[in-house]
């Protein structure tokens, strides 16, 4: 499925959800959303150029067989970070203790049975029970339009992204990479 079709499918699913919620409302019935009420966005498989749209990146290159990927969500509207991840088909998993306030896995990485090697040579397995190990963790970064990368000051559930901004989920292992490089 192409990234454009994924975006259209996501918009259609959102419209269907809104329609279903409106139908269940005890208030006076409202008109179902029309195609013009939902904005179809295009998603490309590369970072946005010239601060246009919202760039989303996932970097797991610190892990064995890990990779780095970026997308551009072409929009001129504010977008919730969680919605941006949905548009680019990125899923996150929180921890048992902290829920989605702490990102434990991104797209299933690191898998529970994946050995992560610490600097001292010992092996660690991420179980997502509590906080990840201090040497092997996901962090959330924001890059303001024409600015520098910095740690996000809020989580995925409340973070809003403006056109020109970037969002990155970065896996750091044994201190590397310490920050996004793009």
JSON list of C-alpha atoms in Angstrom, two decimals:
[
{"chain": "A", "resi": 1, "resn": "UNK", "atom": "CA", "xyz": [0.00, 0.00, 0.00]},
{"chain": "A", "resi": 2, "resn": "UNK", "atom": "CA", "xyz": [1.47, 3.37, -0.94]},
{"chain": "A", "resi": 3, "resn": "UNK", "atom": "CA", "xyz": [1.95, 6.08, 1.63]},
{"chain": "A", "resi": 4, "resn": "UNK", "atom": "CA", "xyz": [-0.76, 8.19, -0.03]},
{"chain": "A", "resi": 5, "resn": "UNK", "atom": "CA", "xyz": [-3.24, 5.31, 0.18]},
{"chain": "A", "resi": 6, "resn": "UNK", "atom": "CA", "xyz": [-2.30, 4.77, 3.85]},
{"chain": "A", "resi": 7, "resn": "UNK", "atom": "CA", "xyz": [-3.04, 8.43, 4.55]},
{"chain": "A", "resi": 8, "resn": "UNK", "atom": "CA", "xyz": [-6.38, 8.26, 2.75]},
{"chain": "A", "resi": 9, "resn": "UNK", "atom": "CA", "xyz": [-7.26, 5.03, 4.58]},
{"chain": "A", "resi": 10, "resn": "UNK", "atom": "CA", "xyz": [-6.39, 6.65, 7.92]},
{"chain": "A", "resi": 11, "resn": "UNK", "atom": "CA", "xyz": [-8.56, 9.66, 7.08]},
{"chain": "A", "resi": 12, "resn": "UNK", "atom": "CA", "xyz": [-11.44, 7.39, 6.06]},
{"chain": "A", "resi": 13, "resn": "UNK", "atom": "CA", "xyz": [-11.11, 5.41, 9.30]},
{"chain": "A", "resi": 14, "resn": "UNK", "atom": "CA", "xyz": [-11.17, 8.65, 11.30]},
{"chain": "A", "resi": 15, "resn": "UNK", "atom": "CA", "xyz": [-14.29, 9.80, 9.46]},
{"chain": "A", "resi": 16, "resn": "UNK", "atom": "CA", "xyz": [-15.99, 6.45, 10.15]},
{"chain": "A", "resi": 17, "resn": "UNK", "atom": "CA", "xyz": [-15.13, 6.69, 13.86]},
{"chain": "A", "resi": 18, "resn": "UNK", "atom": "CA", "xyz": [-16.52, 10.22, 14.04]},
{"chain": "A", "resi": 19, "resn": "UNK", "atom": "CA", "xyz": [-19.70, 9.04, 12.33]},
{"chain": "A", "resi": 20, "resn": "UNK", "atom": "CA", "xyz": [-20.07, 6.13, 14.76]},
{"chain": "A", "resi": 21, "resn": "UNK", "atom": "CA", "xyz": [-19.53, 8.36, 17.79]},
{"chain": "A", "resi": 22, "resn": "UNK", "atom": "CA", "xyz": [-22.04, 10.90, 16.47]},
{"chain": "A", "resi": 23, "resn": "UNK", "atom": "CA", "xyz": [-24.60, 8.13, 15.99]},
{"chain": "A", "resi": 24, "resn": "UNK", "atom": "CA", "xyz": [-24.18, 7.03, 19.62]},
{"chain": "A", "resi": 25, "resn": "UNK", "atom": "CA", "xyz": [-24.55, 10.54, 21.04]},
{"chain": "A", "resi": 26, "resn": "UNK", "atom": "CA", "xyz": [-27.61, 11.22, 23.20]},
{"chain": "A", "resi": 27, "resn": "UNK", "atom": "CA", "xyz": [-27.76, 14.84, 21.98]},
{"chain": "A", "resi": 28, "resn": "UNK", "atom": "CA", "xyz": [-29.64, 15.92, 18.90]},
{"chain": "A", "resi": 29, "resn": "UNK", "atom": "CA", "xyz": [-28.28, 14.17, 15.82]},
{"chain": "A", "resi": 30, "resn": "UNK", "atom": "CA", "xyz": [-25.61, 15.97, 13.87]},
{"chain": "A", "resi": 31, "resn": "UNK", "atom": "CA", "xyz": [-24.70, 15.57, 10.26]},
{"chain": "A", "resi": 32, "resn": "UNK", "atom": "CA", "xyz": [-22.04, 12.98, 9.55]},
{"chain": "A", "resi": 33, "resn": "UNK", "atom": "CA", "xyz": [-18.69, 14.40, 8.50]},
{"chain": "A", "resi": 34, "resn": "UNK", "atom": "CA", "xyz": [-18.24, 14.90, 4.79]},
{"chain": "A", "resi": 35, "resn": "UNK", "atom": "CA", "xyz": [-15.14, 14.32, 2.72]},
{"chain": "A", "resi": 36, "resn": "UNK", "atom": "CA", "xyz": [-14.36, 18.04, 2.92]},
{"chain": "A", "resi": 37, "resn": "UNK", "atom": "CA", "xyz": [-14.43, 17.87, 6.76]},
{"chain": "A", "resi": 38, "resn": "UNK", "atom": "CA", "xyz": [-11.45, 15.53, 6.86]},
{"chain": "A", "resi": 39, "resn": "UNK", "atom": "CA", "xyz": [-8.14, 16.60, 5.47]},
{"chain": "A", "resi": 40, "resn": "UNK", "atom": "CA", "xyz": [-6.39, 13.99, 3.35]},
{"chain": "A", "resi": 41, "resn": "UNK", "atom": "CA", "xyz": [-2.65, 14.32, 3.77]},
{"chain": "A", "resi": 42, "resn": "UNK", "atom": "CA", "xyz": [0.13, 12.91, 1.69]},
{"chain": "A", "resi": 43, "resn": "UNK", "atom": "CA", "xyz": [3.00, 11.05, 3.29]},
{"chain": "A", "resi": 44, "resn": "UNK", "atom": "CA", "xyz": [6.34, 10.56, 1.58]},
{"chain": "A", "resi": 45, "resn": "UNK", "atom": "CA", "xyz": [9.18, 8.27, 2.63]},
{"chain": "A", "resi": 46, "resn": "UNK", "atom": "CA", "xyz": [11.74, 10.99, 3.32]},
{"chain": "A", "resi": 47, "resn": "UNK", "atom": "CA", "xyz": [12.19, 13.97, 5.60]},
{"chain": "A", "resi": 48, "resn": "UNK", "atom": "CA", "xyz": [10.37, 17.17, 4.65]},
{"chain": "A", "resi": 49, "resn": "UNK", "atom": "CA", "xyz": [12.38, 19.78, 2.77]},
{"chain": "A", "resi": 50, "resn": "UNK", "atom": "CA", "xyz": [12.50, 23.48, 3.57]},
{"chain": "A", "resi": 51, "resn": "UNK", "atom": "CA", "xyz": [10.45, 23.24, 6.78]},
{"chain": "A", "resi": 52, "resn": "UNK", "atom": "CA", "xyz": [7.36, 22.21, 4.79]},
{"chain": "A", "resi": 53, "resn": "UNK", "atom": "CA", "xyz": [5.06, 19.71, 6.51]},
{"chain": "A", "resi": 54, "resn": "UNK", "atom": "CA", "xyz": [5.96, 17.66, 9.56]},
{"chain": "A", "resi": 55, "resn": "UNK", "atom": "CA", "xyz": [8.93, 15.28, 9.56]},
{"chain": "A", "resi": 56, "resn": "UNK", "atom": "CA", "xyz": [8.64, 12.06, 11.57]},
{"chain": "A", "resi": 57, "resn": "UNK", "atom": "CA", "xyz": [11.70, 9.86, 12.12]},
{"chain": "A", "resi": 58, "resn": "UNK", "atom": "CA", "xyz": [12.44, 6.59, 13.89]},
{"chain": "A", "resi": 59, "resn": "UNK", "atom": "CA", "xyz": [16.10, 5.73, 14.48]},
{"chain": "A", "resi": 60, "resn": "UNK", "atom": "CA", "xyz": [16.94, 2.28, 15.84]},
{"chain": "A", "resi": 61, "resn": "UNK", "atom": "CA", "xyz": [20.32, 2.11, 14.09]},
{"chain": "A", "resi": 62, "resn": "UNK", "atom": "CA", "xyz": [22.11, 1.66, 17.45]},
{"chain": "A", "resi": 63, "resn": "UNK", "atom": "CA", "xyz": [20.64, -1.85, 17.62]},
{"chain": "A", "resi": 64, "resn": "UNK", "atom": "CA", "xyz": [21.98, -4.79, 15.65]},
{"chain": "A", "resi": 65, "resn": "UNK", "atom": "CA", "xyz": [19.94, -4.93, 12.42]},
{"chain": "A", "resi": 66, "resn": "UNK", "atom": "CA", "xyz": [18.22, -1.69, 13.44]},
{"chain": "A", "resi": 67, "resn": "UNK", "atom": "CA", "xyz": [17.54, 1.00, 10.88]},
{"chain": "A", "resi": 68, "resn": "UNK", "atom": "CA", "xyz": [16.61, 4.63, 10.55]},
{"chain": "A", "resi": 69, "resn": "UNK", "atom": "CA", "xyz": [13.61, 5.90, 8.60]},
{"chain": "A", "resi": 70, "resn": "UNK", "atom": "CA", "xyz": [12.01, 9.29, 7.99]},
{"chain": "A", "resi": 71, "resn": "UNK", "atom": "CA", "xyz": [8.70, 10.45, 6.57]},
{"chain": "A", "resi": 72, "resn": "UNK", "atom": "CA", "xyz": [7.21, 13.77, 5.55]},
{"chain": "A", "resi": 73, "resn": "UNK", "atom": "CA", "xyz": [3.57, 14.45, 6.36]},
{"chain": "A", "resi": 74, "resn": "UNK", "atom": "CA", "xyz": [2.57, 17.17, 3.94]},
{"chain": "A", "resi": 75, "resn": "UNK", "atom": "CA", "xyz": [0.25, 19.42, 5.94]},
{"chain": "A", "resi": 76, "resn": "UNK", "atom": "CA", "xyz": [-0.18, 23.04, 6.89]},
{"chain": "A", "resi": 77, "resn": "UNK", "atom": "CA", "xyz": [-2.24, 22.16, 9.99]},
{"chain": "A", "resi": 78, "resn": "UNK", "atom": "CA", "xyz": [-1.26, 21.36, 13.59]},
{"chain": "A", "resi": 79, "resn": "UNK", "atom": "CA", "xyz": [-1.15, 17.59, 14.12]},
{"chain": "A", "resi": 80, "resn": "UNK", "atom": "CA", "xyz": [-1.11, 15.52, 17.33]},
{"chain": "A", "resi": 81, "resn": "UNK", "atom": "CA", "xyz": [2.12, 13.51, 17.64]},
{"chain": "A", "resi": 82, "resn": "UNK", "atom": "CA", "xyz": [0.15, 10.29, 18.15]},
{"chain": "A", "resi": 83, "resn": "UNK", "atom": "CA", "xyz": [-1.77, 10.98, 14.92]},
{"chain": "A", "resi": 84, "resn": "UNK", "atom": "CA", "xyz": [1.48, 11.68, 13.06]},
{"chain": "A", "resi": 85, "resn": "UNK", "atom": "CA", "xyz": [2.81, 8.27, 14.11]},
{"chain": "A", "resi": 86, "resn": "UNK", "atom": "CA", "xyz": [-0.43, 6.63, 12.98]},
{"chain": "A", "resi": 87, "resn": "UNK", "atom": "CA", "xyz": [-0.19, 8.31, 9.56]},
{"chain": "A", "resi": 88, "resn": "UNK", "atom": "CA", "xyz": [3.30, 6.85, 9.01]},
{"chain": "A", "resi": 89, "resn": "UNK", "atom": "CA", "xyz": [2.36, 3.42, 10.45]},
{"chain": "A", "resi": 90, "resn": "UNK", "atom": "CA", "xyz": [4.59, 3.63, 13.52]},
{"chain": "A", "resi": 91, "resn": "UNK", "atom": "CA", "xyz": [3.37, 1.93, 16.68]},
{"chain": "A", "resi": 92, "resn": "UNK", "atom": "CA", "xyz": [4.67, 2.39, 20.20]},
{"chain": "A", "resi": 93, "resn": "UNK", "atom": "CA", "xyz": [4.32, 0.27, 23.31]},
{"chain": "A", "resi": 94, "resn": "UNK", "atom": "CA", "xyz": [4.56, 1.63, 26.84]},
{"chain": "A", "resi": 95, "resn": "UNK", "atom": "CA", "xyz": [5.54, -0.10, 30.05]},
{"chain": "A", "resi": 96, "resn": "UNK", "atom": "CA", "xyz": [3.34, -1.95, 32.54]},
{"chain": "A", "resi": 97, "resn": "UNK", "atom": "CA", "xyz": [4.24, 0.49, 35.32]},
{"chain": "A", "resi": 98, "resn": "UNK", "atom": "CA", "xyz": [4.15, 3.79, 33.41]},
{"chain": "A", "resi": 99, "resn": "UNK", "atom": "CA", "xyz": [1.81, 3.05, 30.50]},
{"chain": "A", "resi": 100, "resn": "UNK", "atom": "CA", "xyz": [2.35, 5.12, 27.37]},
{"chain": "A", "resi": 101, "resn": "UNK", "atom": "CA", "xyz": [4.27, 7.79, 29.31]},
{"chain": "A", "resi": 102, "resn": "UNK", "atom": "CA", "xyz": [7.43, 5.73, 28.75]},
{"chain": "A", "resi": 103, "resn": "UNK", "atom": "CA", "xyz": [8.12, 4.31, 25.29]},
{"chain": "A", "resi": 104, "resn": "UNK", "atom": "CA", "xyz": [9.40, 0.75, 25.57]},
{"chain": "A", "resi": 105, "resn": "UNK", "atom": "CA", "xyz": [9.11, -0.48, 21.98]},
{"chain": "A", "resi": 106, "resn": "UNK", "atom": "CA", "xyz": [8.68, 1.14, 18.59]},
{"chain": "A", "resi": 107, "resn": "UNK", "atom": "CA", "xyz": [7.29, -1.13, 15.88]},
{"chain": "A", "resi": 108, "resn": "UNK", "atom": "CA", "xyz": [8.10, -4.09, 18.15]},
{"chain": "A", "resi": 109, "resn": "UNK", "atom": "CA", "xyz": [11.76, -3.05, 18.60]},
{"chain": "A", "resi": 110, "resn": "UNK", "atom": "CA", "xyz": [13.54, -4.16, 20.67]},
{"chain": "A", "resi": 111, "resn": "UNK", "atom": "CA", "xyz": [11.75, -7.50, 20.76]},
{"chain": "A", "resi": 112, "resn": "UNK", "atom": "CA", "xyz": [11.43, -9.12, 24.17]},
{"chain": "A", "resi": 113, "resn": "UNK", "atom": "CA", "xyz": [13.71, -11.98, 23.06]},
{"chain": "A", "resi": 114, "resn": "UNK", "atom": "CA", "xyz": [16.34, -9.68, 21.51]},
{"chain": "A", "resi": 115, "resn": "UNK", "atom": "CA", "xyz": [19.58, -9.61, 23.50]},
{"chain": "A", "resi": 116, "resn": "UNK", "atom": "CA", "xyz": [20.91, -6.07, 23.96]},
{"chain": "A", "resi": 117, "resn": "UNK", "atom": "CA", "xyz": [24.59, -5.99, 24.85]},
{"chain": "A", "resi": 118, "resn": "UNK", "atom": "CA", "xyz": [25.74, -3.54, 27.51]},
{"chain": "A", "resi": 119, "resn": "UNK", "atom": "CA", "xyz": [29.19, -1.93, 27.55]},
{"chain": "A", "resi": 120, "resn": "UNK", "atom": "CA", "xyz": [30.34, -4.54, 30.10]},
{"chain": "A", "resi": 121, "resn": "UNK", "atom": "CA", "xyz": [29.37, -7.40, 27.71]},
{"chain": "A", "resi": 122, "resn": "UNK", "atom": "CA", "xyz": [26.31, -8.52, 29.69]},
{"chain": "A", "resi": 123, "resn": "UNK", "atom": "CA", "xyz": [23.06, -9.16, 27.88]},
{"chain": "A", "resi": 124, "resn": "UNK", "atom": "CA", "xyz": [19.83, -7.34, 28.68]},
{"chain": "A", "resi": 125, "resn": "UNK", "atom": "CA", "xyz": [16.31, -8.24, 27.54]},
{"chain": "A", "resi": 126, "resn": "UNK", "atom": "CA", "xyz": [13.63, -5.53, 27.53]},
{"chain": "A", "resi": 127, "resn": "UNK", "atom": "CA", "xyz": [10.45, -6.77, 29.24]},
{"chain": "A", "resi": 128, "resn": "UNK", "atom": "CA", "xyz": [8.53, -3.44, 29.31]},
{"chain": "A", "resi": 129, "resn": "UNK", "atom": "CA", "xyz": [7.69, -3.93, 32.99]},
{"chain": "A", "resi": 130, "resn": "UNK", "atom": "CA", "xyz": [9.16, -0.65, 34.26]},
{"chain": "A", "resi": 131, "resn": "UNK", "atom": "CA", "xyz": [11.72, 1.91, 33.14]},
{"chain": "A", "resi": 132, "resn": "UNK", "atom": "CA", "xyz": [14.05, 0.65, 30.42]},
{"chain": "A", "resi": 133, "resn": "UNK", "atom": "CA", "xyz": [17.72, 0.20, 31.26]},
{"chain": "A", "resi": 134, "resn": "UNK", "atom": "CA", "xyz": [19.68, 3.47, 31.49]},
{"chain": "A", "resi": 135, "resn": "UNK", "atom": "CA", "xyz": [21.99, 2.24, 28.70]},
{"chain": "A", "resi": 136, "resn": "UNK", "atom": "CA", "xyz": [19.26, 1.07, 26.27]},
{"chain": "A", "resi": 137, "resn": "UNK", "atom": "CA", "xyz": [16.17, 3.22, 25.80]},
{"chain": "A", "resi": 138, "resn": "UNK", "atom": "CA", "xyz": [13.90, 5.12, 23.42]},
{"chain": "A", "resi": 139, "resn": "UNK", "atom": "CA", "xyz": [13.76, 8.91, 23.71]},
{"chain": "A", "resi": 140, "resn": "UNK", "atom": "CA", "xyz": [11.42, 11.44, 22.12]},
{"chain": "A", "resi": 141, "resn": "UNK", "atom": "CA", "xyz": [12.92, 14.47, 20.38]},
{"chain": "A", "resi": 142, "resn": "UNK", "atom": "CA", "xyz": [11.42, 17.62, 18.83]},
{"chain": "A", "resi": 143, "resn": "UNK", "atom": "CA", "xyz": [13.01, 19.94, 16.31]},
{"chain": "A", "resi": 144, "resn": "UNK", "atom": "CA", "xyz": [11.28, 23.31, 15.99]},
{"chain": "A", "resi": 145, "resn": "UNK", "atom": "CA", "xyz": [11.13, 24.93, 12.56]},
{"chain": "A", "resi": 146, "resn": "UNK", "atom": "CA", "xyz": [14.63, 26.19, 11.78]},
{"chain": "A", "resi": 147, "resn": "UNK", "atom": "CA", "xyz": [15.79, 25.08, 15.25]},
{"chain": "A", "resi": 148, "resn": "UNK", "atom": "CA", "xyz": [17.90, 22.42, 16.92]},
{"chain": "A", "resi": 149, "resn": "UNK", "atom": "CA", "xyz": [16.81, 19.03, 18.25]},
{"chain": "A", "resi": 150, "resn": "UNK", "atom": "CA", "xyz": [15.83, 18.90, 21.93]},
{"chain": "A", "resi": 151, "resn": "UNK", "atom": "CA", "xyz": [14.15, 16.41, 24.24]},
{"chain": "A", "resi": 152, "resn": "UNK", "atom": "CA", "xyz": [10.37, 16.62, 24.04]},
{"chain": "A", "resi": 153, "resn": "UNK", "atom": "CA", "xyz": [8.91, 18.28, 27.13]},
{"chain": "A", "resi": 154, "resn": "UNK", "atom": "CA", "xyz": [5.70, 16.27, 26.93]},
{"chain": "A", "resi": 155, "resn": "UNK", "atom": "CA", "xyz": [4.64, 12.82, 25.81]},
{"chain": "A", "resi": 156, "resn": "UNK", "atom": "CA", "xyz": [3.14, 11.46, 22.62]},
{"chain": "A", "resi": 157, "resn": "UNK", "atom": "CA", "xyz": [-0.40, 11.63, 23.99]},
{"chain": "A", "resi": 158, "resn": "UNK", "atom": "CA", "xyz": [-0.36, 15.43, 24.46]},
{"chain": "A", "resi": 159, "resn": "UNK", "atom": "CA", "xyz": [2.34, 16.68, 22.10]},
{"chain": "A", "resi": 160, "resn": "UNK", "atom": "CA", "xyz": [1.14, 18.85, 19.19]},
{"chain": "A", "resi": 161, "resn": "UNK", "atom": "CA", "xyz": [3.29, 19.34, 16.09]},
{"chain": "A", "resi": 162, "resn": "UNK", "atom": "CA", "xyz": [3.29, 22.43, 13.87]},
{"chain": "A", "resi": 163, "resn": "UNK", "atom": "CA", "xyz": [4.26, 22.46, 10.19]},
{"chain": "A", "resi": 164, "resn": "UNK", "atom": "CA", "xyz": [8.02, 22.82, 9.90]},
{"chain": "A", "resi": 165, "resn": "UNK", "atom": "CA", "xyz": [8.67, 20.80, 13.05]},
{"chain": "A", "resi": 166, "resn": "UNK", "atom": "CA", "xyz": [10.27, 17.38, 13.35]},
{"chain": "A", "resi": 167, "resn": "UNK", "atom": "CA", "xyz": [9.56, 14.46, 15.71]},
{"chain": "A", "resi": 168, "resn": "UNK", "atom": "CA", "xyz": [12.03, 11.64, 16.27]},
{"chain": "A", "resi": 169, "resn": "UNK", "atom": "CA", "xyz": [11.95, 8.46, 18.32]},
{"chain": "A", "resi": 170, "resn": "UNK", "atom": "CA", "xyz": [15.61, 7.64, 18.94]},
{"chain": "A", "resi": 171, "resn": "UNK", "atom": "CA", "xyz": [16.99, 4.41, 20.42]},
{"chain": "A", "resi": 172, "resn": "UNK", "atom": "CA", "xyz": [20.18, 5.07, 22.39]},
{"chain": "A", "resi": 173, "resn": "UNK", "atom": "CA", "xyz": [22.50, 2.19, 23.28]},
{"chain": "A", "resi": 174, "resn": "UNK", "atom": "CA", "xyz": [25.49, 2.70, 25.55]},
{"chain": "A", "resi": 175, "resn": "UNK", "atom": "CA", "xyz": [25.25, 6.46, 25.06]},
{"chain": "A", "resi": 176, "resn": "UNK", "atom": "CA", "xyz": [25.13, 6.41, 21.24]},
{"chain": "A", "resi": 177, "resn": "UNK", "atom": "CA", "xyz": [23.68, 8.20, 19.45]},
{"chain": "A", "resi": 178, "resn": "UNK", "atom": "CA", "xyz": [23.25, 10.88, 22.07]},
{"chain": "A", "resi": 179, "resn": "UNK", "atom": "CA", "xyz": [20.93, 12.98, 19.89]},
{"chain": "A", "resi": 180, "resn": "UNK", "atom": "CA", "xyz": [19.33, 12.89, 16.44]},
{"chain": "A", "resi": 181, "resn": "UNK", "atom": "CA", "xyz": [21.77, 13.52, 13.62]},
{"chain": "A", "resi": 182, "resn": "UNK", "atom": "CA", "xyz": [19.46, 14.84, 10.91]}
]
